[in-house]
XYZ file of C-alpha atoms in Angstrom:
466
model
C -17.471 -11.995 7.491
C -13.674 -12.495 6.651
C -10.986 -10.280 5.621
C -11.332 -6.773 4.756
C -8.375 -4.338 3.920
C -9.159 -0.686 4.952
C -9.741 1.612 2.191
C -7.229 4.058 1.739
C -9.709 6.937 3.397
C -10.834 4.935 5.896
C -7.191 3.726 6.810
C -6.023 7.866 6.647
C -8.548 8.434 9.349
C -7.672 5.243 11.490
C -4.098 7.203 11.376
C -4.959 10.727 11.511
C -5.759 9.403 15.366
C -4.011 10.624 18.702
C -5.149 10.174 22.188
C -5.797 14.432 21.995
C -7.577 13.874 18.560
C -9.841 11.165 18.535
C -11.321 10.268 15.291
C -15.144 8.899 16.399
C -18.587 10.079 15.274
C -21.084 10.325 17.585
C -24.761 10.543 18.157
C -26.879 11.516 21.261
C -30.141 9.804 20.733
C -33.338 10.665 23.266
C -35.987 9.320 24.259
C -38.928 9.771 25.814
C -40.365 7.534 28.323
C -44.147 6.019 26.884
C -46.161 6.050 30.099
C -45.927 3.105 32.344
C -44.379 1.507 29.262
C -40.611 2.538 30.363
C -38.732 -0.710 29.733
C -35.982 -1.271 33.309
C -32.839 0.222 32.758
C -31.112 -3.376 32.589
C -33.529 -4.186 30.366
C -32.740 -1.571 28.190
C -29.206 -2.465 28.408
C -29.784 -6.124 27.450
C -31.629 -5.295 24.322
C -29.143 -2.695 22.943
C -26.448 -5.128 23.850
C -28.205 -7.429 22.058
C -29.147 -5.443 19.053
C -25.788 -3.868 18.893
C -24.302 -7.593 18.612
C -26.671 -8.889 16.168
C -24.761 -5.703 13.385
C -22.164 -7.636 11.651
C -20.025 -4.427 11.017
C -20.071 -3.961 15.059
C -17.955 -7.401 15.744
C -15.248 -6.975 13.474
C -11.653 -4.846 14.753
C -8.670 -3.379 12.609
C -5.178 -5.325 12.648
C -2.281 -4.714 10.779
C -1.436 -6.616 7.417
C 2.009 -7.584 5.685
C 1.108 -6.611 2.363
C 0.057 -4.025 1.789
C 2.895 -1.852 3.120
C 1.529 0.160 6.026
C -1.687 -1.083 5.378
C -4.380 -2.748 7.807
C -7.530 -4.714 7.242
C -10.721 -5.679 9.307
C -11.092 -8.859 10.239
C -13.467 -10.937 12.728
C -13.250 -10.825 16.613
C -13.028 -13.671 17.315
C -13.112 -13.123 21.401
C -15.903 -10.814 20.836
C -18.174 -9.273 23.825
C -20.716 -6.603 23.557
C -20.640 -5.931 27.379
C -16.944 -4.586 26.927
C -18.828 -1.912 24.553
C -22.131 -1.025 25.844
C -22.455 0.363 29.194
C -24.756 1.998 31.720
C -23.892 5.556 32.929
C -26.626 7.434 35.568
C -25.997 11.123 36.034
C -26.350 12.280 39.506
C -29.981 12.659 41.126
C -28.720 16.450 41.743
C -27.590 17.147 38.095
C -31.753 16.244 37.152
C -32.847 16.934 40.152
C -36.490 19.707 39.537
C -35.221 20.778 36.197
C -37.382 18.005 34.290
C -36.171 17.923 30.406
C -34.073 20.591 30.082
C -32.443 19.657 33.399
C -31.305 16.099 32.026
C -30.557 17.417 28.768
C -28.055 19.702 30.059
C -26.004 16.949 32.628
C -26.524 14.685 29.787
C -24.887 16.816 26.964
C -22.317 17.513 29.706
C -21.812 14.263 30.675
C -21.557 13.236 26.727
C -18.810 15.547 26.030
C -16.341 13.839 28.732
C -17.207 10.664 27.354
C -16.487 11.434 23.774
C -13.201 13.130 24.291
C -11.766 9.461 25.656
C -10.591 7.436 22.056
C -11.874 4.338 21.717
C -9.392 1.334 22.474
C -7.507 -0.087 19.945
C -7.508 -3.870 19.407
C -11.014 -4.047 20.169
C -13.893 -3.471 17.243
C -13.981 0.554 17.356
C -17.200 1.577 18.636
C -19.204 2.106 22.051
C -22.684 2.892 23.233
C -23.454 4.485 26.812
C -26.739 4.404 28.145
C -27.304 7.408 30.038
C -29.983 7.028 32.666
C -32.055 10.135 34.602
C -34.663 10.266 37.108
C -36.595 6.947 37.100
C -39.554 7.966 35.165
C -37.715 10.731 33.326
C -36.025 10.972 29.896
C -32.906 8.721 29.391
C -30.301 8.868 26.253
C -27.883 6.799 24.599
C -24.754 7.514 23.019
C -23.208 6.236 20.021
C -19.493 6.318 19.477
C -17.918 4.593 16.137
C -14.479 5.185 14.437
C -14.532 7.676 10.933
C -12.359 4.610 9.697
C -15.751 2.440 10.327
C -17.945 4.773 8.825
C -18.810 8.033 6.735
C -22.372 10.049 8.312
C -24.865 8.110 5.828
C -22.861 4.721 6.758
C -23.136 5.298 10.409
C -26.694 5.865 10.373
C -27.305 2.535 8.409
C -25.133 0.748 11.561
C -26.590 2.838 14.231
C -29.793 2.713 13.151
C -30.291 -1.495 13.909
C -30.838 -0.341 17.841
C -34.256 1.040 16.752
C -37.382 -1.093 17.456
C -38.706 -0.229 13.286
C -35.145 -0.805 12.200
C -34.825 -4.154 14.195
C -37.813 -5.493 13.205
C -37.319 -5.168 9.617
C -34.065 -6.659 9.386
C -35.659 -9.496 11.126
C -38.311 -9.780 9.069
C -35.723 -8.954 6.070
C -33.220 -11.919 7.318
C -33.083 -14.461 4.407
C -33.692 -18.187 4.807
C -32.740 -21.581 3.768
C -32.999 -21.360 -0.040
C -36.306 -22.602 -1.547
C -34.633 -24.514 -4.379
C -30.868 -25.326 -6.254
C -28.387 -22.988 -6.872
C -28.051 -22.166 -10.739
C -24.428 -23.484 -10.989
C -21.851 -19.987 -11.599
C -19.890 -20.782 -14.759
C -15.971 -20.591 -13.557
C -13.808 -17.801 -13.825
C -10.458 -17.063 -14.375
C -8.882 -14.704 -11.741
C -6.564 -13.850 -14.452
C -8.132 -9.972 -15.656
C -8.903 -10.152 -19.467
C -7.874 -7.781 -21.677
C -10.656 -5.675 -22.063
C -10.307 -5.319 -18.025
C -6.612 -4.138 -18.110
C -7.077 -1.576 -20.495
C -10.693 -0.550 -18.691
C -8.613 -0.051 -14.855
C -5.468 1.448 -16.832
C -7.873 4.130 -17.796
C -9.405 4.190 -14.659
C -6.328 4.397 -12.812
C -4.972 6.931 -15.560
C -7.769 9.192 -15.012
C -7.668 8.751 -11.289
C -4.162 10.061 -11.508
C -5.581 13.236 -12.896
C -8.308 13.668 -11.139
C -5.708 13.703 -7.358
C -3.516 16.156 -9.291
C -6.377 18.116 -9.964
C -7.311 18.398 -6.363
C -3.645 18.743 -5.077
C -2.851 21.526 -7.296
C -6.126 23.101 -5.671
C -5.427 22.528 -2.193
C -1.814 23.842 -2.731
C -3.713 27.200 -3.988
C -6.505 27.249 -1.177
C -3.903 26.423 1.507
C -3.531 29.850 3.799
C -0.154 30.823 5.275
C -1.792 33.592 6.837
C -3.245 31.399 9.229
C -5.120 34.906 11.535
C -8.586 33.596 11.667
C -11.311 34.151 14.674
C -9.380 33.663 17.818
C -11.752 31.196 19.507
C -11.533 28.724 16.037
C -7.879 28.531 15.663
C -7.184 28.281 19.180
C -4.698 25.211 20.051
C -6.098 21.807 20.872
C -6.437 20.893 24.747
C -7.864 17.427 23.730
C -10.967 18.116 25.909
C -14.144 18.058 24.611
C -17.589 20.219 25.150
C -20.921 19.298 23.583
C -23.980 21.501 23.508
C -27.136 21.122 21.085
C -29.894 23.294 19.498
C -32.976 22.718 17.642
C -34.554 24.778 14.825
C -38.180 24.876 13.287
C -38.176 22.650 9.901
C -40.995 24.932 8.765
C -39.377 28.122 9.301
C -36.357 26.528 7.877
C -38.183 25.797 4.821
C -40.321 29.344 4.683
C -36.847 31.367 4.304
C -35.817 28.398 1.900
C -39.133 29.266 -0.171
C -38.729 32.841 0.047
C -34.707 32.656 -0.957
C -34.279 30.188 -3.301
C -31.722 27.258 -3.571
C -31.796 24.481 -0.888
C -32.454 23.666 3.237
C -28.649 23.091 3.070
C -28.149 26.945 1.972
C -30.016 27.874 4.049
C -28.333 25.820 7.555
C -25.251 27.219 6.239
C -26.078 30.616 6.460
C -27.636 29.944 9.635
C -24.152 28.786 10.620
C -22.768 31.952 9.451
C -24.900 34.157 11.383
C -24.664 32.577 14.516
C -20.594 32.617 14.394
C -21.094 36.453 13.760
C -23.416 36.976 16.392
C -21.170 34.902 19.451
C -17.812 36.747 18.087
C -19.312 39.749 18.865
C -21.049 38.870 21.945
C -17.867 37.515 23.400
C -16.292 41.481 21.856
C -14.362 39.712 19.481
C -13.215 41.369 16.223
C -14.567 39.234 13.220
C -11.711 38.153 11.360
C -9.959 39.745 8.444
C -11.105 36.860 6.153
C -14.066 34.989 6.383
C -13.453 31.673 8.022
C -13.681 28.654 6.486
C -16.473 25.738 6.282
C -15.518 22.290 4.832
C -19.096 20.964 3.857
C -18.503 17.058 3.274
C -20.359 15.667 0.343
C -21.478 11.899 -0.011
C -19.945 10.071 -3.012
C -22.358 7.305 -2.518
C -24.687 7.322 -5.596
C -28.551 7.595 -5.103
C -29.748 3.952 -5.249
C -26.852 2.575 -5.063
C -25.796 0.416 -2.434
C -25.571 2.334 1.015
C -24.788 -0.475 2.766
C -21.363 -0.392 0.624
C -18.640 -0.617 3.780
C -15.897 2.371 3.944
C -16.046 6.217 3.710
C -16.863 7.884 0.478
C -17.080 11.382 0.782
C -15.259 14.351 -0.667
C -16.106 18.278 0.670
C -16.889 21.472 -0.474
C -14.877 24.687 0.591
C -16.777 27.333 1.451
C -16.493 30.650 2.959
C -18.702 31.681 5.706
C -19.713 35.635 5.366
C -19.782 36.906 9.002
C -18.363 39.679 8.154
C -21.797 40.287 6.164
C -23.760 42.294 8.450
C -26.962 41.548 6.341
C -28.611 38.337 7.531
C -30.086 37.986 4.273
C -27.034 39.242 2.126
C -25.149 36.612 4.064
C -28.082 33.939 2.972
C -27.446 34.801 -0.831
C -23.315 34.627 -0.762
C -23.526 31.342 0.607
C -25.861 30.204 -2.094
C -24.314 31.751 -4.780
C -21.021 30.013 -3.211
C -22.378 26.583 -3.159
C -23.697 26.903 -6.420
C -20.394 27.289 -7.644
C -18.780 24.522 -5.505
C -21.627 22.371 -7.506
C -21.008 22.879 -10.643
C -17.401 22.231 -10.002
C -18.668 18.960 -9.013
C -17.706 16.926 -5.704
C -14.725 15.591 -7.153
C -12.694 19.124 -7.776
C -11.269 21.832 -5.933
C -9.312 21.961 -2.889
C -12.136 20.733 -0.630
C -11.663 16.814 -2.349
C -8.616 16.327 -0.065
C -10.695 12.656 0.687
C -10.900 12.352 -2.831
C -6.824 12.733 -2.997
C -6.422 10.359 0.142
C -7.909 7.627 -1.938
C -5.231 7.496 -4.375
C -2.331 7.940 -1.766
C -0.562 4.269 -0.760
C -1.228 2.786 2.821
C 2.861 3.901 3.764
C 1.738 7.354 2.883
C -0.916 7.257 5.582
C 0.795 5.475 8.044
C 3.883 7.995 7.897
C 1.948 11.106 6.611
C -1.200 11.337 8.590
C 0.768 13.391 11.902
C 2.021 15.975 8.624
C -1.724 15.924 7.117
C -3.403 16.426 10.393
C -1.502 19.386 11.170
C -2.195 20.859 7.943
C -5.578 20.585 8.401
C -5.903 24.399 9.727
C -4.583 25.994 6.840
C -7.559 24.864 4.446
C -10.737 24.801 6.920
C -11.644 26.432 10.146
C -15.052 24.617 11.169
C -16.414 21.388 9.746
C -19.983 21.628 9.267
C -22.104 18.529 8.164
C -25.650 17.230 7.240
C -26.365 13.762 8.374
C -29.502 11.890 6.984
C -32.224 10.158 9.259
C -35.057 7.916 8.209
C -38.234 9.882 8.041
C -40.105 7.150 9.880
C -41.021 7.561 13.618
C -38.356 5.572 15.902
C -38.042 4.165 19.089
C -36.260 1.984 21.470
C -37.919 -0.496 23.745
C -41.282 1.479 23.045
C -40.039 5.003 23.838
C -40.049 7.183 21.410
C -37.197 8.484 19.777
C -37.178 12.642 21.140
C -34.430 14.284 19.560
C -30.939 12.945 18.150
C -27.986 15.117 17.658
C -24.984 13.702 15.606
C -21.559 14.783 16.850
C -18.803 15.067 14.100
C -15.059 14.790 15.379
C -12.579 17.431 15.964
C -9.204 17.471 13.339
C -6.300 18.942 15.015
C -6.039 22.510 15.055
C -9.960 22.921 14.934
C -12.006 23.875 17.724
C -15.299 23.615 16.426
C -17.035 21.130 14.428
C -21.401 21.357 13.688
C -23.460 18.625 12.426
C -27.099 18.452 11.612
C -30.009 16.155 11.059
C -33.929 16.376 10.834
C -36.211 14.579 12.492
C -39.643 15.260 13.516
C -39.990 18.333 12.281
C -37.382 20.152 13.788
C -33.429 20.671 12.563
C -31.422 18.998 15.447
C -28.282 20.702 16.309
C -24.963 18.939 17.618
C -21.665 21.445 18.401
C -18.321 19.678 19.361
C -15.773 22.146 20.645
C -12.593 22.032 22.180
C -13.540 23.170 25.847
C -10.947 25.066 26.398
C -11.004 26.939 23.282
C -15.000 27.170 23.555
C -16.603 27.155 27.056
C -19.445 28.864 26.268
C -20.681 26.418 23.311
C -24.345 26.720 24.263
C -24.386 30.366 23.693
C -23.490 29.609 20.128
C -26.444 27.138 19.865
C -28.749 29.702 21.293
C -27.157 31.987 18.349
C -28.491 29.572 15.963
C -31.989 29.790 16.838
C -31.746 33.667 17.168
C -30.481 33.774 13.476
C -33.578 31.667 12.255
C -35.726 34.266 14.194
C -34.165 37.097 12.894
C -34.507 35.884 8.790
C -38.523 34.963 9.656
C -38.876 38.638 10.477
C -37.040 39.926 7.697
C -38.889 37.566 5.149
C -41.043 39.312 1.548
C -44.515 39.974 3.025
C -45.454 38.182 -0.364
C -44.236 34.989 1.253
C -45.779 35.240 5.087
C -47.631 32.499 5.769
C-alpha cells in the first residue's frame, strides 16, 4: 500500500486533536470463556497481534506532505511492530475478586476509561488494542482504540472486525492467488482529463460549492449564543475519561417500535431522551430551558457500495432531545416526527452536515482552523449519540464467544457526554463516554436507559401485548 493523502474530514479530525481531546473510537469487546477451551492469555495475545498485523489499514501512519498546503497523507511503516500496539493489561485479583461477571465488567469498564482518555502517539500507525485479562477461568475483554482520521463507525467495524475467528477465516479463505491465466492488456490512458471530464468535475465542484453554503448558512442559524444547557453536559472539559455500559432487550426494543411506528433508531433516541430526563432529576437538577441537543451521525456510504472505501463519510442530523416532555410516549413521537423531518431534508442539508462542509474546506483551513472549530462545537450539539453496525453472525476469538461489545464514540471539546450503540445477540449494547469530572455517576445514566425501556413496555396499546 503506498501513498495516501488524508481526506479533508479525516485530516479535520487528525487536527481537531489535543492531548485533553483525543480523537479515537473505541470498542470493548467480551468474551466468554468456552469451557476448558480458554486459549492462554499469551496465546491470546499472539493471535490478536497477529491478526491485527495481517489488516493492511493497521500498518500504515500519518506524515506530513509539501503539497498540499497543510495537508498530510498515509503512508507505509516501514519500521512497523504490532507489539508496540497490542498489549496485555490484568486487573487486580481484588477488583474480580467473588463478584463473577458483573464484578469484571465493572473493573474492566473502569479500567477502559483510563486507558482511553491517553491519545494515541503520533508518528506511529494510530490505533491500539489492550487485552484485559480477569480471573483465570473468568471472562476477559479487549479493547480497541483507532483514530476518527482512520475511520468512520461502519469503517472501523470492517478493520476491527479481522480479530474475529469467522472474520479471519474468511479473509483467508477470500485471499486471492496467483492468477490462473494472462492479463487482458489495459488500453493506455492519457492522464490528461478530457473534455467531457472537465466540464463533468466543474459541475461537480460547482454544485459542491452550493451544497457547503447550504450547510454553512444553516449552521450559522442553528448555532446558539445562549449557550445555558443542562449543567452536567456543558460542563468544561477535565480531559479525563469515564466509561460505563448498558444493555437493552432487542425484542422489547422492537415491540414499542411495532406499537409506535417509524424505526429502532426512533425509538433508541427517545430512549436517550428519557434517560437524560430521568438522571437530571435524580441528581435535582432543573431540566434545561431548551431541549439539549443530539448530533445523530449519518453514513454517506451508499448501500452496496464499497464499505471497504478508506476515509470518513458521514454527515449528522440535528436533533432535539424532548426531556422536558414528561410523557415517555409523547417524547417517543417528537423525536420521530423530528427525524422524519431531518430525512426528508436529506443527509446532505441543514446545520447538522458540518462533515459535509469540512470536505470542501482546504487542508490550511484544518490545520489552522480546527482549535476555532473544536471550540465551536458546543454551540450546535450537546451529546453525540450514534448507531454502529455489527455483523449478525455469531463471533468469537480464539473459540470464546463473543459476549457483549460496546462501541465508545470520542468526546469533542466542550462535550461531556457522548452514547453509542450496537446490536448483537439480541440485545441493544450500550457504551457512555463522559468526562469524569463532569459525569461521575455515568452508570446511573445507563441504569436510566433500561428503566425508560421498562417504563414504554408498560405503557404499550393492549392491542399490541404480546
Amino acid at each position: 500500500m503506498g501513498t495516501e493523502l488524508l481526506a479533508p474530514l479525516d485530516l479535520a479530525f487528525w487536527h481537531l486533536e489535543s492531548d485533553a481531546h483525543p480523537m479515537h473510537l473505541g470498542a470493548l469487546a467480551v468474551f466468554a470463556p468456552d469451557g476448558d477451551r480458554l486459549p492462554r492469555p499469551d496465546a491470546l495475545l499472539d493471535l490478536l497481534g497477529t491478526r491485527a498485523a495481517a489488516i493492511p489499514r493497521l500498518r500504515m501512519r500519518v506524515r506530513d506532505v509539501l503539497l498540499p498546503v497543510g495537508g498530510a497523507a498515509w503512508s507505509a511503516d516501514k519500521d512497523f511492530d504490532v507489539h508496540r500496539h497490542v498489549k496485555r493489561v490484568r486487573l487486580p485479583e481484588a477488583a474480580t475478586a467473588g463478584e463473577g461477571e458483573a464484578g469484571f465488567m465493572a473493573a474492566a469498564t473502569l479500567l477502559a476509561g483510563e486507558l482511553m482518555e491517553q491519545p494515541l502517539r503520533r508518528g506511529l500507525p494510530p490505533w491500539q488494542m489492550y487485552l484485559i485479562e480477569g480471573a483465570p477461568d473468568g471472562p476477559f475483554a479487549v479493547l480497541v482504540k483507532l483514530h476518527h482520521a482512520l475511520a468512520d463507525g461502519m469503517r472501523a467495524v470492517a478493520i476491527g472486525a479481522g480479530i474475529f475467528d469467522e472474520i479471519a477465516s474468511a479473509a483467508g479463505r477470500a485471499r486471492p492467488g496467483p492468477a490462473a491465466g494472462r492479463a487482458r492488456p489495459v488500453p493506455p490512458r492519457s492522464w490528461m482529463p478530457g473534455p467531457r471530464q472537465v466540464a463533468g468535475l466543474a459541475l461537480g465542484r460547482i454544485e459542491d460549492l452550493g451544497r457547503a453554503f447550504g450547510v454553512g448558512a444553516s449552521l450559522v442559524r442553528a448555532s446558539r449564543l445562549d449557550l445555558r444547557g443542562a449543567p452536567a453536559l456543558s460542563a468544561s472539559s477535565s480531559g479525563t475519561r469515564r466509561l460505563a455500559t448498558a444493555d437493552l432487550d432487542l425484542e422489547s426494543v422492537r415491540r414499542i417500535r411495532r406499537a409506535a411506528g417509524g424505526t429502532g433508531n426512533d425509538v433508541l433516541l427517545a430512549v436517550v431522551a428519557g434517560a437524560l430526563r430521568r438522571w437530571m432529576l435524580e441528581r435535582g437538577e432543573p431540566l434545561p430551558g431548551s431541549d439539549p441537543r443530539a448530533l445523530v451521525p449519518v453514513s454517506r456510504r451508499r448501500p452496496g457500495g464499497p464499505a471497504a472505501a478508506h476515509g470518513n463519510r458521514l454527515s449528522a442530523y440535528l436533533l432535539g432531545l424532548p426531556v422536558s416532555e414528561p410523557d415517555p410516549w409523547e417524547r417517543l413521537r417528537a423525536v420521530r416526527h423530528a427525524m422524519d423531518r431531518n430525512k426528508s431534508a436529506g443527509p446532505l442539508r441543514g446545520a447538522g452536515a458540518v462533515a459535509v462542509l469540512a470536505d470542501q474546506l482546504p487542508s490550511l483551513a484544518h490545520r489552522f482552523g480546527a482549535p476555532l472549530a473544536g471550540n465551536a462545537a458546543r454551540m450546535l450539539f450537546d451529546v453525540l449519540v450514534t448507531s454502529v453496525p455489527l455483523p449478525r453472525s455469531a463471533l468469537s476469538l480464539g473459540g470464546c464467544p463473543l459476549r457483549a461489545l460496546y462501541p465508545m464514540a470520542p468526546l469533542a471539546r466542550g462535550q461531556s457526554l457522548a452514547v453509542a450503540l450496537t446490536t448483537y445477540g439480541g440485545t441493544v449494547q450500550i457504551g457512555l463516554v463522559a468526562d469524569g469530572k463532569a459525569l461521575p455517576d455515568l452508570e446511573r445514566l445507563g441504569r436510566c436507559a433500561e428503566e425508560e425501556v421498562a417504563e414504554l413496555l408498560t405503557l404499550l396499546p393492549v392491542s399490541t401485548a404480546p
